[in-house]
Tab-separated table of N, CA, C and O in Angstrom:
chain	number	residue	atom	x	y	z
A	183	MET	N	-33.505	-0.869	-7.795
A	183	MET	CA	-34.174	0.337	-7.397
A	183	MET	C	-33.529	1.500	-8.155
A	183	MET	O	-32.317	1.578	-8.288
A	184	LEU	N	-34.365	2.394	-8.635
A	184	LEU	CA	-33.902	3.620	-9.285
A	184	LEU	C	-34.393	4.813	-8.476
A	184	LEU	O	-35.482	4.790	-7.896
A	185	TRP	N	-33.564	5.873	-8.467
A	185	TRP	CA	-33.882	7.090	-7.719
A	185	TRP	C	-34.084	8.243	-8.686
A	185	TRP	O	-33.355	8.384	-9.668
A	186	TYR	N	-35.084	9.102	-8.374
A	186	TYR	CA	-35.436	10.240	-9.216
A	186	TYR	C	-35.570	11.508	-8.369
A	186	TYR	O	-35.861	11.451	-7.176
A	187	ALA	N	-35.420	12.653	-9.022
A	187	ALA	CA	-35.546	13.949	-8.340
A	187	ALA	C	-37.003	14.341	-8.128
A	187	ALA	O	-37.315	15.086	-7.193
A	188	THR	N	-37.924	13.859	-8.981
A	188	THR	CA	-39.349	14.185	-8.859
A	188	THR	C	-40.161	12.909	-9.101
A	188	THR	O	-39.634	11.920	-9.603
A	189	PRO	N	-41.441	12.943	-8.793
A	189	PRO	CA	-42.253	11.747	-9.011
A	189	PRO	C	-42.519	11.448	-10.483
A	189	PRO	O	-42.946	10.354	-10.830
A	190	THR	N	-42.237	12.422	-11.386
A	190	THR	CA	-42.580	12.199	-12.793
A	190	THR	C	-41.412	12.316	-13.768
A	190	THR	O	-41.578	11.969	-14.933
A	191	VAL	N	-40.263	12.823	-13.350
A	191	VAL	CA	-39.131	12.971	-14.268
A	191	VAL	C	-38.739	11.591	-14.810
A	191	VAL	O	-38.848	10.579	-14.132
A	192	ARG	N	-38.267	11.544	-16.052
A	192	ARG	CA	-37.969	10.262	-16.690
A	192	ARG	C	-36.532	9.792	-16.484
A	192	ARG	O	-36.254	8.616	-16.587
A	193	LYS	N	-35.616	10.717	-16.200
A	193	LYS	CA	-34.203	10.347	-16.088
A	193	LYS	C	-33.837	10.071	-14.628
A	193	LYS	O	-33.909	10.953	-13.785
A	194	PRO	N	-33.381	8.835	-14.320
A	194	PRO	CA	-32.981	8.535	-12.940
A	194	PRO	C	-31.628	9.158	-12.613
A	194	PRO	O	-30.878	9.576	-13.489
A	195	PHE	N	-31.327	9.196	-11.312
A	195	PHE	CA	-30.019	9.665	-10.856
A	195	PHE	C	-28.917	8.739	-11.346
A	195	PHE	O	-29.125	7.539	-11.507
A	196	ASN	N	-27.741	9.314	-11.520
A	196	ASN	CA	-26.534	8.523	-11.730
A	196	ASN	C	-25.991	8.130	-10.358
A	196	ASN	O	-26.283	8.784	-9.355
A	197	VAL	N	-25.151	7.109	-10.311
A	197	VAL	CA	-24.576	6.684	-9.029
A	197	VAL	C	-23.666	7.751	-8.445
A	197	VAL	O	-23.384	7.742	-7.247
A	198	THR	N	-23.213	8.716	-9.239
A	198	THR	CA	-22.329	9.776	-8.757
A	198	THR	C	-23.081	11.027	-8.315
A	198	THR	O	-22.473	11.949	-7.789
A	199	ASP	N	-24.393	11.080	-8.524
A	199	ASP	CA	-25.181	12.235	-8.095
A	199	ASP	C	-25.206	12.308	-6.573
A	199	ASP	O	-25.242	11.282	-5.888
A	200	THR	N	-25.200	13.517	-6.043
A	200	THR	CA	-25.252	13.696	-4.595
A	200	THR	C	-26.670	14.045	-4.166
A	200	THR	O	-27.468	14.550	-4.957
A	201	VAL	N	-26.946	13.777	-2.909
A	201	VAL	CA	-28.250	14.125	-2.350
A	201	VAL	C	-28.061	15.242	-1.335
A	201	VAL	O	-26.963	15.464	-0.836
A	202	THR	N	-29.158	15.941	-1.027
A	202	THR	CA	-29.126	17.082	-0.118
A	202	THR	C	-30.015	16.799	1.085
A	202	THR	O	-31.124	16.280	0.927
A	203	ASP	N	-29.530	17.153	2.248
A	203	ASP	CA	-30.266	16.951	3.486
A	203	ASP	C	-31.609	17.660	3.432
A	203	ASP	O	-31.709	18.817	3.009
A	204	GLY	N	-32.664	16.966	3.837
A	204	GLY	CA	-33.997	17.545	3.912
A	204	GLY	C	-34.781	17.536	2.610
A	204	GLY	O	-35.935	17.949	2.586
A	205	VAL	N	-34.198	17.063	1.519
A	205	VAL	CA	-34.871	17.042	0.224
A	205	VAL	C	-35.553	15.685	0.026
A	205	VAL	O	-35.025	14.648	0.422
A	206	THR	N	-36.723	15.705	-0.602
A	206	THR	CA	-37.444	14.475	-0.900
A	206	THR	C	-37.069	13.994	-2.292
A	206	THR	O	-37.081	14.759	-3.253
A	207	TYR	N	-36.722	12.705	-2.374
A	207	TYR	CA	-36.412	12.036	-3.638
A	207	TYR	C	-37.413	10.907	-3.815
A	207	TYR	O	-38.160	10.572	-2.893
A	208	TYR	N	-37.406	10.301	-4.990
A	208	TYR	CA	-38.424	9.304	-5.312
A	208	TYR	C	-37.762	8.042	-5.837
A	208	TYR	O	-36.883	8.096	-6.703
A	209	ALA	N	-38.232	6.903	-5.321
A	209	ALA	CA	-37.631	5.618	-5.682
A	209	ALA	C	-38.675	4.726	-6.347
A	209	ALA	O	-39.850	4.729	-5.986
A	210	SER	N	-38.195	3.965	-7.331
A	210	SER	CA	-39.058	2.946	-7.942
A	210	SER	C	-38.328	1.613	-7.892
A	210	SER	O	-37.098	1.562	-8.008
A	211	GLN	N	-39.074	0.539	-7.732
A	211	GLN	CA	-38.461	-0.784	-7.701
A	211	GLN	C	-38.252	-1.266	-9.135
A	211	GLN	O	-38.973	-0.881	-10.046
A	212	THR	N	-37.257	-2.113	-9.299
A	212	THR	CA	-36.900	-2.562	-10.659
A	212	THR	C	-36.796	-4.087	-10.768
A	212	THR	O	-36.127	-4.595	-11.657
A	213	ILE	N	-37.450	-4.818	-9.870
A	213	ILE	CA	-37.434	-6.283	-9.966
A	213	ILE	C	-38.360	-6.694	-11.115
A	213	ILE	O	-39.540	-6.342	-11.129
A	214	ASN	N	-37.821	-7.414	-12.075
A	214	ASN	CA	-38.517	-7.844	-13.306
A	214	ASN	C	-38.796	-6.671	-14.235
A	214	ASN	O	-38.405	-6.692	-15.387
A	215	CYS	N	-39.486	-5.658	-13.777
A	215	CYS	CA	-39.694	-4.431	-14.556
A	215	CYS	C	-39.879	-3.283	-13.573
A	215	CYS	O	-40.177	-3.481	-12.403
A	216	GLU	N	-39.717	-2.075	-14.077
A	216	GLU	CA	-39.809	-0.919	-13.184
A	216	GLU	C	-41.258	-0.606	-12.849
A	216	GLU	O	-42.135	-0.640	-13.715
A	217	SER	N	-41.508	-0.272	-11.588
A	217	SER	CA	-42.865	0.067	-11.152
A	217	SER	C	-43.265	1.439	-11.689
A	217	SER	O	-42.424	2.292	-11.949
A	218	TYR	N	-44.565	1.640	-11.828
A	218	TYR	CA	-45.070	2.938	-12.281
A	218	TYR	C	-45.131	3.939	-11.139
A	218	TYR	O	-44.958	5.131	-11.346
A	219	SER	N	-45.390	3.459	-9.947
A	219	SER	CA	-45.469	4.379	-8.817
A	219	SER	C	-44.095	4.536	-8.172
A	219	SER	O	-43.260	3.644	-8.233
A	220	ARG	N	-43.894	5.681	-7.554
A	220	ARG	CA	-42.621	5.975	-6.892
A	220	ARG	C	-42.876	6.313	-5.433
A	220	ARG	O	-43.829	7.011	-5.097
A	221	LEU	N	-41.970	5.837	-4.597
A	221	LEU	CA	-42.053	6.073	-3.165
A	221	LEU	C	-41.270	7.339	-2.817
A	221	LEU	O	-40.096	7.466	-3.189
A	222	ALA	N	-41.907	8.256	-2.111
A	222	ALA	CA	-41.236	9.490	-1.683
A	222	ALA	C	-40.377	9.187	-0.456
A	222	ALA	O	-40.841	8.578	0.511
A	223	VAL	N	-39.115	9.609	-0.499
A	223	VAL	CA	-38.175	9.396	0.605
A	223	VAL	C	-37.469	10.717	0.884
A	223	VAL	O	-36.835	11.286	-0.009
A	224	THR	N	-37.596	11.211	2.120
A	224	THR	CA	-36.900	12.435	2.499
A	224	THR	C	-35.562	12.060	3.123
A	224	THR	O	-35.499	11.246	4.045
A	225	VAL	N	-34.502	12.647	2.603
A	225	VAL	CA	-33.144	12.322	3.036
A	225	VAL	C	-32.770	13.158	4.253
A	225	VAL	O	-33.010	14.369	4.293
A	226	HIS	N	-32.194	12.490	5.238
A	226	HIS	CA	-31.636	13.165	6.410
A	226	HIS	C	-30.182	12.713	6.521
A	226	HIS	O	-29.913	11.536	6.766
A	227	VAL	N	-29.265	13.633	6.314
A	227	VAL	CA	-27.839	13.331	6.356
A	227	VAL	C	-27.325	13.596	7.764
A	227	VAL	O	-27.418	14.710	8.266
A	228	ALA	N	-26.798	12.554	8.388
A	228	ALA	CA	-26.265	12.684	9.748
A	228	ALA	C	-24.800	13.116	9.666
A	228	ALA	O	-24.046	12.603	8.839
A	229	PRO	N	-24.401	14.042	10.502
A	229	PRO	CA	-23.005	14.502	10.465
A	229	PRO	C	-22.050	13.463	11.042
A	229	PRO	O	-22.426	12.637	11.881
A	230	LEU	N	-20.813	13.503	10.572
A	230	LEU	CA	-19.760	12.669	11.140
A	230	LEU	C	-19.327	13.255	12.480
A	230	LEU	O	-19.361	14.467	12.669
A	231	PRO	N	-18.900	12.400	13.410
A	231	PRO	CA	-18.354	12.937	14.662
A	231	PRO	C	-17.102	13.773	14.377
A	231	PRO	O	-16.295	13.418	13.521
A	232	MET	N	-16.964	14.869	15.094
A	232	MET	CA	-15.765	15.693	14.990
A	232	MET	C	-14.734	15.144	15.968
A	232	MET	O	-15.040	15.018	17.155
A	233	VAL	N	-13.541	14.803	15.465
A	233	VAL	CA	-12.513	14.213	16.327
A	233	VAL	C	-11.190	14.957	16.168
A	233	VAL	O	-10.956	15.624	15.165
A	234	SER	N	-10.350	14.825	17.181
A	234	SER	CA	-9.004	15.405	17.172
A	234	SER	C	-7.995	14.311	17.488
A	234	SER	O	-8.260	13.432	18.311
A	235	ASN	N	-6.846	14.377	16.841
A	235	ASN	CA	-5.738	13.485	17.165
A	235	ASN	C	-5.031	14.032	18.399
A	235	ASN	O	-4.873	15.240	18.543
A	236	ILE	N	-4.618	13.132	19.295
A	236	ILE	CA	-3.986	13.558	20.547
A	236	ILE	C	-2.781	12.679	20.856
A	236	ILE	O	-2.550	11.676	20.188
A	237	ASP	N	-2.043	13.065	21.861
A	237	ASP	CA	-0.982	12.236	22.428
A	237	ASP	C	-1.422	11.819	23.824
A	237	ASP	O	-2.047	12.591	24.551
A	238	LEU	N	-1.095	10.580	24.191
A	238	LEU	CA	-1.427	10.077	25.513
A	238	LEU	C	-0.132	9.778	26.249
A	238	LEU	O	0.692	8.990	25.785
A	239	LEU	N	0.078	10.445	27.377
A	239	LEU	CA	1.323	10.315	28.138
A	239	LEU	C	1.115	9.475	29.394
A	239	LEU	O	0.067	9.524	30.017
A	240	ALA	N	2.156	8.714	29.741
A	240	ALA	CA	2.177	7.967	31.001
A	240	ALA	C	3.609	7.961	31.508
A	240	ALA	O	4.561	8.073	30.729
A	241	CYS	N	3.763	7.845	32.804
A	241	CYS	CA	5.101	7.770	33.384
A	241	CYS	C	5.674	6.383	33.127
A	241	CYS	O	5.078	5.375	33.511
A	242	GLU	N	6.819	6.336	32.470
A	242	GLU	CA	7.484	5.081	32.150
A	242	GLU	C	8.276	4.664	33.386
A	242	GLU	O	9.257	5.284	33.751
A	243	SER	N	7.830	3.610	34.054
A	243	SER	CA	8.327	3.295	35.389
A	243	SER	C	9.602	2.457	35.434
A	243	SER	O	10.364	2.554	36.387
A	244	ASP	N	9.869	1.643	34.409
A	244	ASP	CA	11.006	0.727	34.551
A	244	ASP	C	12.017	0.764	33.407
A	244	ASP	O	12.913	-0.066	33.335
A	245	GLY	N	11.871	1.697	32.475
A	245	GLY	CA	12.856	1.871	31.411
A	245	GLY	C	12.812	0.852	30.287
A	245	GLY	O	13.706	0.817	29.453
A	246	ASP	N	11.741	0.035	30.204
A	246	ASP	CA	11.674	-0.982	29.149
A	246	ASP	C	10.971	-0.501	27.889
A	246	ASP	O	10.817	-1.239	26.928
A	247	GLY	N	10.519	0.767	27.857
A	247	GLY	CA	9.850	1.311	26.678
A	247	GLY	C	8.382	0.930	26.578
A	247	GLY	O	7.736	1.226	25.586
A	248	MET	N	7.860	0.264	27.589
A	248	MET	CA	6.458	-0.144	27.599
A	248	MET	C	5.800	0.368	28.885
A	248	MET	O	6.459	0.513	29.907
A	249	GLU	N	4.519	0.640	28.772
A	249	GLU	CA	3.785	1.116	29.943
A	249	GLU	C	2.315	0.752	29.769
A	249	GLU	O	1.833	0.558	28.647
A	250	ILE	N	1.589	0.679	30.852
A	250	ILE	CA	0.152	0.425	30.810
A	250	ILE	C	-0.568	1.762	30.674
A	250	ILE	O	-0.316	2.690	31.444
A	251	PHE	N	-1.453	1.842	29.672
A	251	PHE	CA	-2.204	3.058	29.382
A	251	PHE	C	-3.696	2.797	29.517
A	251	PHE	O	-4.185	1.745	29.100
A	252	ASP	N	-4.411	3.765	30.070
A	252	ASP	CA	-5.873	3.748	30.039
A	252	ASP	C	-6.283	4.554	28.813
A	252	ASP	O	-6.286	5.796	28.836
A	253	LEU	N	-6.585	3.854	27.719
A	253	LEU	CA	-6.905	4.534	26.461
A	253	LEU	C	-8.191	5.332	26.551
A	253	LEU	O	-8.383	6.288	25.808
A	254	THR	N	-9.072	4.963	27.477
A	254	THR	CA	-10.365	5.648	27.599
A	254	THR	C	-10.272	6.970	28.351
A	254	THR	O	-11.211	7.760	28.335
A	255	ALA	N	-9.138	7.225	28.998
A	255	ALA	CA	-9.003	8.409	29.860
A	255	ALA	C	-9.078	9.726	29.096
A	255	ALA	O	-9.392	10.760	29.682
A	256	SER	N	-8.798	9.714	27.803
A	256	SER	CA	-8.759	10.957	27.036
A	256	SER	C	-9.895	11.094	26.025
A	256	SER	O	-9.798	11.877	25.076
A	257	GLU	N	-10.977	10.355	26.224
A	257	GLU	CA	-12.082	10.413	25.261
A	257	GLU	C	-12.639	11.823	25.106
A	257	GLU	O	-12.973	12.252	24.005
A	258	SER	N	-12.695	12.585	26.202
A	258	SER	CA	-13.235	13.949	26.112
A	258	SER	C	-12.304	14.885	25.353
A	258	SER	O	-12.718	15.948	24.895
A	259	SER	N	-11.025	14.502	25.193
A	259	SER	CA	-10.097	15.302	24.393
A	259	SER	C	-10.160	14.922	22.910
A	259	SER	O	-9.780	15.706	22.050
A	260	ILE	N	-10.644	13.722	22.625
A	260	ILE	CA	-10.753	13.260	21.237
A	260	ILE	C	-11.953	13.904	20.564
A	260	ILE	O	-11.897	14.302	19.412
A	261	THR	N	-13.071	14.009	21.288
A	261	THR	CA	-14.264	14.649	20.734
A	261	THR	C	-15.042	15.336	21.848
A	261	THR	O	-15.052	14.865	22.991
A	262	PHE	N	-15.677	16.435	21.493
A	262	PHE	CA	-16.552	17.139	22.424
A	262	PHE	C	-18.008	16.721	22.210
A	262	PHE	O	-18.880	17.123	22.953
A	263	ASP	N	-18.257	15.931	21.141
A	263	ASP	CA	-19.602	15.448	20.853
A	263	ASP	C	-20.024	14.460	21.934
A	263	ASP	O	-19.239	13.611	22.351
A	264	GLY	N	-21.255	14.549	22.387
A	264	GLY	CA	-21.755	13.634	23.409
A	264	GLY	C	-22.383	12.389	22.803
A	264	GLY	O	-22.704	12.352	21.609
A	265	GLY	N	-22.545	11.355	23.611
A	265	GLY	CA	-23.242	10.147	23.185
A	265	GLY	C	-22.491	9.290	22.185
A	265	GLY	O	-23.109	8.546	21.430
A	266	MET	N	-21.183	9.383	22.159
A	266	MET	CA	-20.381	8.626	21.193
A	266	MET	C	-19.958	7.275	21.776
A	266	MET	O	-19.808	7.125	22.981
A	267	GLN	N	-19.754	6.313	20.886
A	267	GLN	CA	-19.180	5.020	21.241
A	267	GLN	C	-17.729	5.010	20.771
A	267	GLN	O	-17.445	5.396	19.634
A	268	PHE	N	-16.822	4.569	21.634
A	268	PHE	CA	-15.396	4.538	21.326
A	268	PHE	C	-14.920	3.094	21.262
A	268	PHE	O	-15.286	2.280	22.114
A	269	SER	N	-14.106	2.791	20.265
A	269	SER	CA	-13.417	1.499	20.223
A	269	SER	C	-11.995	1.764	19.741
A	269	SER	O	-11.739	2.707	18.993
A	270	TYR	N	-11.067	0.927	20.183
A	270	TYR	CA	-9.630	1.183	20.025
A	270	TYR	C	-8.980	0.045	19.243
A	270	TYR	O	-9.298	-1.124	19.468
A	271	TYR	N	-8.017	0.416	18.363
A	271	TYR	CA	-7.395	-0.556	17.465
A	271	TYR	C	-5.915	-0.237	17.291
A	271	TYR	O	-5.510	0.921	17.342
A	272	ILE	N	-5.146	-1.265	16.992
A	272	ILE	CA	-3.729	-1.098	16.683
A	272	ILE	C	-3.535	-0.803	15.203
A	272	ILE	O	-2.571	-0.166	14.809
A	273	ASP	N	-4.502	-1.212	14.378
A	273	ASP	CA	-4.389	-1.076	12.929
A	273	ASP	C	-5.534	-0.205	12.389
A	273	ASP	O	-6.696	-0.393	12.777
A	274	TYR	N	-5.205	0.716	11.485
A	274	TYR	CA	-6.220	1.615	10.917
A	274	TYR	C	-7.324	0.837	10.200
A	274	TYR	O	-8.505	1.129	10.349
A	275	PHE	N	-6.940	-0.166	9.415
A	275	PHE	CA	-7.928	-0.916	8.641
A	275	PHE	C	-8.834	-1.751	9.550
A	275	PHE	O	-10.002	-1.971	9.228
A	276	ASP	N	-8.318	-2.181	10.698
A	276	ASP	CA	-9.171	-2.840	11.686
A	276	ASP	C	-10.199	-1.856	12.239
A	276	ASP	O	-11.359	-2.219	12.464
A	277	ALA	N	-9.789	-0.607	12.458
A	277	ALA	CA	-10.730	0.412	12.933
A	277	ALA	C	-11.813	0.665	11.889
A	277	ALA	O	-12.996	0.818	12.226
A	278	GLU	N	-11.448	0.699	10.630
A	278	GLU	CA	-12.425	0.888	9.547
A	278	GLU	C	-13.441	-0.247	9.524
A	278	GLU	O	-14.630	-0.019	9.352
A	279	SER	N	-12.959	-1.481	9.675
A	279	SER	CA	-13.829	-2.651	9.541
A	279	SER	C	-14.366	-3.164	10.878
A	279	SER	O	-15.101	-4.152	10.908
A	280	MET	N	-13.993	-2.518	11.978
A	280	MET	CA	-14.406	-2.913	13.323
A	280	MET	C	-14.003	-4.351	13.644
A	280	MET	O	-14.770	-5.125	14.207
A	281	THR	N	-12.786	-4.719	13.282
A	281	THR	CA	-12.271	-6.045	13.592
A	281	THR	C	-11.058	-5.919	14.503
A	281	THR	O	-10.314	-4.950	14.434
A	282	ASN	N	-10.866	-6.902	15.358
A	282	ASN	CA	-9.727	-6.963	16.270
A	282	ASN	C	-9.586	-5.737	17.177
A	282	ASN	O	-8.499	-5.157	17.277
A	283	PRO	N	-10.646	-5.339	17.876
A	283	PRO	CA	-10.486	-4.205	18.794
A	283	PRO	C	-9.564	-4.593	19.950
A	283	PRO	O	-9.404	-5.776	20.273
A	284	ILE	N	-8.956	-3.594	20.548
A	284	ILE	CA	-8.139	-3.830	21.746
A	284	ILE	C	-9.080	-4.299	22.848
A	284	ILE	O	-10.071	-3.633	23.157
A	285	ALA	N	-8.770	-5.457	23.416
A	285	ALA	CA	-9.678	-6.105	24.371
A	285	ALA	C	-9.832	-5.320	25.671
A	285	ALA	O	-10.939	-5.182	26.188
A	286	ASN	N	-8.745	-4.807	26.216
A	286	ASN	CA	-8.811	-4.103	27.493
A	286	ASN	C	-8.261	-2.691	27.317
A	286	ASN	O	-7.088	-2.438	27.554
A	287	ALA	N	-9.130	-1.786	26.908
A	287	ALA	CA	-8.702	-0.412	26.623
A	287	ALA	C	-8.349	0.366	27.882
A	287	ALA	O	-7.673	1.382	27.807
A	288	THR	N	-8.759	-0.107	29.051
A	288	THR	CA	-8.440	0.603	30.285
A	288	THR	C	-7.093	0.187	30.872
A	288	THR	O	-6.592	0.845	31.779
A	289	ALA	N	-6.509	-0.891	30.349
A	289	ALA	CA	-5.191	-1.343	30.827
A	289	ALA	C	-4.414	-1.925	29.650
A	289	ALA	O	-4.085	-3.110	29.611
A	290	PHE	N	-4.105	-1.066	28.681
A	290	PHE	CA	-3.425	-1.477	27.462
A	290	PHE	C	-1.914	-1.364	27.632
A	290	PHE	O	-1.411	-0.295	28.005
A	291	MET	N	-1.192	-2.435	27.363
A	291	MET	CA	0.266	-2.415	27.425
A	291	MET	C	0.781	-1.860	26.099
A	291	MET	O	0.773	-2.551	25.085
A	292	GLY	N	1.189	-0.602	26.131
A	292	GLY	CA	1.635	0.074	24.922
A	292	GLY	C	3.131	0.282	24.896
A	292	GLY	O	3.794	0.321	25.936
A	293	THR	N	3.637	0.414	23.686
A	293	THR	CA	5.050	0.680	23.464
A	293	THR	C	5.234	2.167	23.190
A	293	THR	O	4.425	2.776	22.479
A	294	ASN	N	6.280	2.748	23.730
A	294	ASN	CA	6.560	4.165	23.537
A	294	ASN	C	6.547	4.504	22.042
A	294	ASN	O	7.241	3.891	21.253
A	295	GLY	N	5.714	5.475	21.648
A	295	GLY	CA	5.608	5.908	20.259
A	295	GLY	C	4.589	5.147	19.432
A	295	GLY	O	4.408	5.443	18.250
A	296	GLN	N	3.898	4.200	20.014
A	296	GLN	CA	2.915	3.385	19.289
A	296	GLN	C	1.687	4.215	18.928
A	296	GLN	O	1.196	5.008	19.727
A	297	VAL	N	1.174	4.019	17.715
A	297	VAL	CA	-0.035	4.705	17.264
A	297	VAL	C	-1.247	3.828	17.563
A	297	VAL	O	-1.254	2.629	17.275
A	298	ILE	N	-2.262	4.420	18.155
A	298	ILE	CA	-3.534	3.760	18.433
A	298	ILE	C	-4.613	4.492	17.631
A	298	ILE	O	-4.629	5.718	17.568
A	299	TYR	N	-5.509	3.713	17.027
A	299	TYR	CA	-6.607	4.276	16.239
A	299	TYR	C	-7.899	4.146	17.039
A	299	TYR	O	-8.188	3.099	17.597
A	300	VAL	N	-8.650	5.244	17.088
A	300	VAL	CA	-9.877	5.301	17.867
A	300	VAL	C	-11.039	5.514	16.914
A	300	VAL	O	-11.093	6.529	16.210
A	301	ARG	N	-11.942	4.568	16.889
A	301	ARG	CA	-13.160	4.708	16.089
A	301	ARG	C	-14.207	5.359	16.981
A	301	ARG	O	-14.543	4.826	18.047
A	302	VAL	N	-14.714	6.516	16.567
A	302	VAL	CA	-15.710	7.270	17.315
A	302	VAL	C	-16.995	7.244	16.490
A	302	VAL	O	-17.030	7.766	15.374
A	303	GLU	N	-18.030	6.607	17.042
A	303	GLU	CA	-19.256	6.368	16.281
A	303	GLU	C	-20.453	6.986	16.995
A	303	GLU	O	-20.596	6.854	18.210
A	304	ASN	N	-21.320	7.652	16.215
A	304	ASN	CA	-22.512	8.244	16.808
A	304	ASN	C	-23.700	7.287	16.713
A	304	ASN	O	-23.589	6.187	16.167
A	305	ALA	N	-24.844	7.697	17.247
A	305	ALA	CA	-26.030	6.841	17.297
A	305	ALA	C	-26.565	6.495	15.911
A	305	ALA	O	-27.294	5.517	15.755
A	306	ASN	N	-26.198	7.265	14.890
A	306	ASN	CA	-26.647	7.002	13.528
A	306	ASN	C	-25.749	6.015	12.794
A	306	ASN	O	-26.003	5.686	11.645
A	307	GLY	N	-24.665	5.576	13.453
A	307	GLY	CA	-23.728	4.659	12.804
A	307	GLY	C	-22.666	5.375	11.990
A	307	GLY	O	-21.842	4.733	11.342
A	308	CYS	N	-22.660	6.695	12.014
A	308	CYS	CA	-21.623	7.468	11.322
A	308	CYS	C	-20.388	7.497	12.221
A	308	CYS	O	-20.514	7.609	13.441
A	309	TYR	N	-19.221	7.412	11.619
A	309	TYR	CA	-18.017	7.355	12.445
A	309	TYR	C	-16.875	8.147	11.827
A	309	TYR	O	-16.851	8.426	10.633
A	310	SER	N	-15.943	8.497	12.685
A	310	SER	CA	-14.668	9.095	12.299
A	310	SER	C	-13.589	8.333	13.046
A	310	SER	O	-13.853	7.736	14.091
A	311	ILE	N	-12.387	8.359	12.515
A	311	ILE	CA	-11.276	7.680	13.162
A	311	ILE	C	-10.220	8.716	13.524
A	311	ILE	O	-9.758	9.465	12.668
A	312	ALA	N	-9.890	8.742	14.817
A	312	ALA	CA	-8.818	9.600	15.310
A	312	ALA	C	-7.634	8.698	15.629
A	312	ALA	O	-7.763	7.474	15.683
A	313	GLU	N	-6.496	9.311	15.799
A	313	GLU	CA	-5.321	8.526	16.210
A	313	GLU	C	-4.608	9.257	17.326
A	313	GLU	O	-4.702	10.474	17.443
A	314	PHE	N	-3.954	8.479	18.167
A	314	PHE	CA	-3.079	9.102	19.146
A	314	PHE	C	-1.855	8.247	19.341
A	314	PHE	O	-1.823	7.073	19.003
A	315	ILE	N	-0.840	8.884	19.831
A	315	ILE	CA	0.442	8.228	20.079
A	315	ILE	C	0.602	8.065	21.581
A	315	ILE	O	0.442	9.028	22.326
A	316	VAL	N	0.871	6.823	22.013
A	316	VAL	CA	1.121	6.591	23.426
A	316	VAL	C	2.605	6.847	23.679
A	316	VAL	O	3.460	6.381	22.946
A	317	THR	N	2.881	7.633	24.696
A	317	THR	CA	4.248	8.023	24.997
A	317	THR	C	4.520	7.812	26.481
A	317	THR	O	3.804	8.332	27.328
A	318	GLY	N	5.556	7.044	26.765
A	318	GLY	CA	5.992	6.860	28.138
A	318	GLY	C	7.148	7.804	28.413
A	318	GLY	O	8.115	7.857	27.672
A	319	LYS	N	7.031	8.578	29.458
A	319	LYS	CA	8.092	9.544	29.821
A	319	LYS	C	8.635	9.220	31.189
A	319	LYS	O	7.970	8.756	32.053
């Protein structure tokens, strides 16, 4: 598939060209040979969720440096955007690839100073990753 700025221009976009929200671009198929007709496609760019990094505190009850944390308790502090899906990870790259999420985010056994990565995803599939540090005091 090739993308063009107009239905008749001869030069297709480069892979590094950017698109603009609300603008119509034109695509042609290139299987075997390029088609003469072009399909008009209007681009709608969905915004990324706005997120903040936070600290999550819990009372450390027995002095072992570990405590049970409800990771979901601070979702409203991570983002003010509504309708978001949250998933929690120990590793940043797992958050990027959506692999190995923390199974029980409401009762997570965390170590004092441990970093948790929160993938915040909107209905369009756009996501941002926030991080917070669990701290037992």
